[in-house]
PDB file of C-alpha atoms in Angstrom:
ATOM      1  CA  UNK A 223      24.971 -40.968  62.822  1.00 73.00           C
ATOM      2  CA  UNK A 224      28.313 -40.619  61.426  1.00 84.00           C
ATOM      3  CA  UNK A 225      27.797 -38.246  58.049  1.00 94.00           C
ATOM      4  CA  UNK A 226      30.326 -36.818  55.206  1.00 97.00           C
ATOM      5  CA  UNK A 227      28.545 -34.710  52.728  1.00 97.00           C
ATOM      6  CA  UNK A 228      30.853 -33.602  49.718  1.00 98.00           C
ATOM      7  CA  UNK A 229      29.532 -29.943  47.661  1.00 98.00           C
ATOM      8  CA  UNK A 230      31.291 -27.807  45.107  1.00 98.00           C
ATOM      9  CA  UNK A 231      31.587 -30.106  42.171  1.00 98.00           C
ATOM     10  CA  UNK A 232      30.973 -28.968  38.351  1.00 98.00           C
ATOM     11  CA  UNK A 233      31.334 -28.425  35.251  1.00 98.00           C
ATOM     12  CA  UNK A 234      34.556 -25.833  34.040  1.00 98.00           C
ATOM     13  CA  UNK A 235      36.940 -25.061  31.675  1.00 98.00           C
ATOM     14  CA  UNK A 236      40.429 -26.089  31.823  1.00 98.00           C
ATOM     15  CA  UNK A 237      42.469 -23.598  33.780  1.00 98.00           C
ATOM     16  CA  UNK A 238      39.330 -22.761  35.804  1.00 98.00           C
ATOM     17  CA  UNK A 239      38.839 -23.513  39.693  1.00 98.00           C
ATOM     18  CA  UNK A 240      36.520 -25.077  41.832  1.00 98.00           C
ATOM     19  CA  UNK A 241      36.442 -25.629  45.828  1.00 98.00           C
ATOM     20  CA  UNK A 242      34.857 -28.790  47.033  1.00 98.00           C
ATOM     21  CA  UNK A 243      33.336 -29.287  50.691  1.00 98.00           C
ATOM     22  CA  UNK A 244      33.221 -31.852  52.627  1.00 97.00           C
ATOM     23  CA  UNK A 245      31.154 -31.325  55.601  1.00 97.00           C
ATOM     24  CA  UNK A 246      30.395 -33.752  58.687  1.00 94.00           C
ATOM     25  CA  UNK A 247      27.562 -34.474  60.906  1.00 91.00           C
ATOM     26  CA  UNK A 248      27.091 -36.634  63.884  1.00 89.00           C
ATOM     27  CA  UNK A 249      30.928 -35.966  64.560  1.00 87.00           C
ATOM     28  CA  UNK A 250      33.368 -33.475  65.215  1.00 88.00           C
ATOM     29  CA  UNK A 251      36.851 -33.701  62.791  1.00 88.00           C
ATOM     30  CA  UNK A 252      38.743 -32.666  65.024  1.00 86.00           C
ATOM     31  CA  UNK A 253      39.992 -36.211  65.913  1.00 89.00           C
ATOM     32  CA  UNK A 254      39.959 -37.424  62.294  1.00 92.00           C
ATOM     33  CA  UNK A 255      42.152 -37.405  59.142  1.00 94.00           C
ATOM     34  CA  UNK A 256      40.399 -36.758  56.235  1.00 95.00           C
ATOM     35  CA  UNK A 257      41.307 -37.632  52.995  1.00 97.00           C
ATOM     36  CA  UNK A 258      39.650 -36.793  49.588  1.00 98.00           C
ATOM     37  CA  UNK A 259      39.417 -39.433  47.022  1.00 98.00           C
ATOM     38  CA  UNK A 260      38.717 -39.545  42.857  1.00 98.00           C
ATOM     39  CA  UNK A 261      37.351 -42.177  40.922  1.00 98.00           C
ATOM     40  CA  UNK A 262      36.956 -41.594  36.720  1.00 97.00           C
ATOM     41  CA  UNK A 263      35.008 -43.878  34.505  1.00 92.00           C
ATOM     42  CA  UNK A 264      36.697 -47.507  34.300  1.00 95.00           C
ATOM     43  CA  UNK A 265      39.242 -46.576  36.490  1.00 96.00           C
ATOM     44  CA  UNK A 266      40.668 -47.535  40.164  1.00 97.00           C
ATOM     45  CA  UNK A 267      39.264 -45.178  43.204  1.00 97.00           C
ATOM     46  CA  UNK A 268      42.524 -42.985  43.828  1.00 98.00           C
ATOM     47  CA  UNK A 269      43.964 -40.430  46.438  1.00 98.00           C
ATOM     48  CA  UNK A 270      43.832 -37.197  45.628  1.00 98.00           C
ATOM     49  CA  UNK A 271      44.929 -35.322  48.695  1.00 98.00           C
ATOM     50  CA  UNK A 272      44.661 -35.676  52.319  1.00 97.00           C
ATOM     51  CA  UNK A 273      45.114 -33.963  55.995  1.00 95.00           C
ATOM     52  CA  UNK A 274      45.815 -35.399  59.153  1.00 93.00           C
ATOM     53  CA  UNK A 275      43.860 -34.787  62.493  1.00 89.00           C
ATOM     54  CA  UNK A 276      44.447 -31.634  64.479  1.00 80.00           C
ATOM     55  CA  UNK A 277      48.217 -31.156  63.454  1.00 63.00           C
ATOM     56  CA  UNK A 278      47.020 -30.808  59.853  1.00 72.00           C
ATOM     57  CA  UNK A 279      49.978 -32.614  57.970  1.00 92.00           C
ATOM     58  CA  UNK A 280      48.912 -32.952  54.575  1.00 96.00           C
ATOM     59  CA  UNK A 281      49.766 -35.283  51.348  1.00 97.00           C
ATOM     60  CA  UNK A 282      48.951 -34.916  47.841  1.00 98.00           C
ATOM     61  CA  UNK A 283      49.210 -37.467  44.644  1.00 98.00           C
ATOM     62  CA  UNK A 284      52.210 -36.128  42.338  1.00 98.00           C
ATOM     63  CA  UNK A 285      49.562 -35.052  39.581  1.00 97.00           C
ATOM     64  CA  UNK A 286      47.722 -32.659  41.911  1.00 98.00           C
ATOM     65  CA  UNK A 287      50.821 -31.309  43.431  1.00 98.00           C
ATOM     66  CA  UNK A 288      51.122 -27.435  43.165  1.00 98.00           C
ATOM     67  CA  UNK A 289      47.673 -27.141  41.754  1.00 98.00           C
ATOM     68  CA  UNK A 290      45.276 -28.912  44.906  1.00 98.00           C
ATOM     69  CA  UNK A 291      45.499 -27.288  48.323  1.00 98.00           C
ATOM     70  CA  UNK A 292      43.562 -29.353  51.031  1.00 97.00           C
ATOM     71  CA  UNK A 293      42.077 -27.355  54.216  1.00 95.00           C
ATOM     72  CA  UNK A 294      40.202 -27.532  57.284  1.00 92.00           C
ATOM     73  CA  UNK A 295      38.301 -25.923  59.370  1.00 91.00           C
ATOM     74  CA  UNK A 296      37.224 -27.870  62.477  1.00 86.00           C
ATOM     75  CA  UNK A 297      35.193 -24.609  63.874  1.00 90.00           C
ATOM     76  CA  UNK A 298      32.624 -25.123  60.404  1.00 94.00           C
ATOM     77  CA  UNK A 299      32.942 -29.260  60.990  1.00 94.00           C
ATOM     78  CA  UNK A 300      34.094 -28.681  57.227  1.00 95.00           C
ATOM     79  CA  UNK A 301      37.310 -30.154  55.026  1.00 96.00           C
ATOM     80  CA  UNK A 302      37.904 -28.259  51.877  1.00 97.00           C
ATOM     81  CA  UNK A 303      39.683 -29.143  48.885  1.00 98.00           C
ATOM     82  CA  UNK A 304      40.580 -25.866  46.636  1.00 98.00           C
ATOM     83  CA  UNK A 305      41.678 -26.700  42.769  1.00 98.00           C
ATOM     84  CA  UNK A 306      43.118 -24.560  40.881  1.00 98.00           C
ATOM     85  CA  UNK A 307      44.736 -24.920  36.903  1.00 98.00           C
ATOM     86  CA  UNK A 308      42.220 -27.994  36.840  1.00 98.00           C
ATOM     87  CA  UNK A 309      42.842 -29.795  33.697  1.00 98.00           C
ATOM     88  CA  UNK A 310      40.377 -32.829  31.531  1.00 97.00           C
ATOM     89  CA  UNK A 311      42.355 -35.629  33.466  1.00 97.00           C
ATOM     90  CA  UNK A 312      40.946 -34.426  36.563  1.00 98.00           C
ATOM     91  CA  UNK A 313      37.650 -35.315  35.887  1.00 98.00           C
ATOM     92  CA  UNK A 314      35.920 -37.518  38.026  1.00 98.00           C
ATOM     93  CA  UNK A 315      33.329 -38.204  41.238  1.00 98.00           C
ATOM     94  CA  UNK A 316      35.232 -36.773  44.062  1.00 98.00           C
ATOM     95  CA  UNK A 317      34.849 -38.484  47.890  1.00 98.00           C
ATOM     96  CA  UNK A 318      35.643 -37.452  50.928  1.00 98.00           C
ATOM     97  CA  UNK A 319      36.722 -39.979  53.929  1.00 97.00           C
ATOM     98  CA  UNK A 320      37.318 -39.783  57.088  1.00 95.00           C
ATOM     99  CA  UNK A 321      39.427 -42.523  59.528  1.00 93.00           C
ATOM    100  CA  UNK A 322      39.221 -41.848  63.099  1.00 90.00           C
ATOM    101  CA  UNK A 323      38.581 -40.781  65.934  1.00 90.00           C
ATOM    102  CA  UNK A 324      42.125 -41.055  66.551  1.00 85.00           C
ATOM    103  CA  UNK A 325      44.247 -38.414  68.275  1.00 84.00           C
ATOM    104  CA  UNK A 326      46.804 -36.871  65.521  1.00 81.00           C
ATOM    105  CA  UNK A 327      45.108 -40.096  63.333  1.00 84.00           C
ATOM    106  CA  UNK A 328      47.824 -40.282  60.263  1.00 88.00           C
ATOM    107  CA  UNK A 329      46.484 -39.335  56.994  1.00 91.00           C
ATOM    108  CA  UNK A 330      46.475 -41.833  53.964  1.00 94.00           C
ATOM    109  CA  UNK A 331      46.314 -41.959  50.645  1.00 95.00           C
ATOM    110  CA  UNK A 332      44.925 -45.494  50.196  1.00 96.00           C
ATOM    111  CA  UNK A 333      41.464 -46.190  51.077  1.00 95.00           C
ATOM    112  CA  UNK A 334      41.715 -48.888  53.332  1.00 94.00           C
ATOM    113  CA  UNK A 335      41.980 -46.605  56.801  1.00 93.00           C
ATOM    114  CA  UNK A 336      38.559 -44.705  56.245  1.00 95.00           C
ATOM    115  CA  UNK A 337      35.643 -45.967  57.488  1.00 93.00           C
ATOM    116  CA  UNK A 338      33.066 -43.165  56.636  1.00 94.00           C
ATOM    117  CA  UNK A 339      32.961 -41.871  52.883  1.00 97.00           C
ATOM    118  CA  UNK A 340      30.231 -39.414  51.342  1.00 97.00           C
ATOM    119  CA  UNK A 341      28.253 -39.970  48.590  1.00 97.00           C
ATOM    120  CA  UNK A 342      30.935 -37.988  46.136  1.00 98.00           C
ATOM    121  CA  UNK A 343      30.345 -34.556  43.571  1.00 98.00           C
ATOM    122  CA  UNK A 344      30.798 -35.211  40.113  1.00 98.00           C
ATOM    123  CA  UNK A 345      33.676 -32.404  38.600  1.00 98.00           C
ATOM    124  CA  UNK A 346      33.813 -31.959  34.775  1.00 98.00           C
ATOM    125  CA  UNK A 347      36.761 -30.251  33.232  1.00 98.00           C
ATOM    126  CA  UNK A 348      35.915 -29.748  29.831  1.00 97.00           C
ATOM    127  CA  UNK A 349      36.458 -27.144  26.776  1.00 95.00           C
TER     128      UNK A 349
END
């Protein structure tokens, strides 16, 4: 069975960091694009960041840019999503998708390609 598990979420400062996993089971990601997700409190479920499968093209939303940095590494089965300079508008639940098994699958920052999503980690940025 098809499996996204999401880790790393938080509660920090603003200006801290935090690294949130997203590891599958049941399938490899080597075939899939991945793409991790946000969704605050009354608000739409948006794109954060995500990477395409196996050439590892990535996107990002403007108001991550420079500050997100999305990974993988299909040897651990495991997506990563490093934040750095996080700030109080970037709390939120954070989900990881994945759309696939497609070779070179395109990344997206709309939800409508994924068809496996985990269960999200709640990340706090508070003083």
């Amino acid at each position: 069975q098809l499996q996204l598990v999401e880790s790393g979420g938080g509660l920090v400062q603003p200006g801290e960091s935090l690294r949130l996993s997203c590891a599958a089971s049941g399938f490899t990601l080597d075939y899939y694009a991945i793409g991790w997700f946000r969704q605050a409190p009354g608000k739409e479920r948006e794109g954060v960041s995500c990477i395409r499968a196996n050439g590892g093209r990535t996107k990002y939303a403007d108001s991550v840019k420079g500050r997100f940095t999305i990974s993988r590494d299909n040897a651990k089965n495991t997506v990563y999503l490093q934040m750095n300079n996080l700030k109080p508008e970037d709390t939120a639940v954070y989900y990881c998708a994945a759309h696939g098994p497609i070779y070179q699958a395109m990344c997206s920052m709309t939800k409508e390609p994924y068809g496996s999503w985990g269960q999200g980690t709640q990340v706090t940025v508070s003083s």
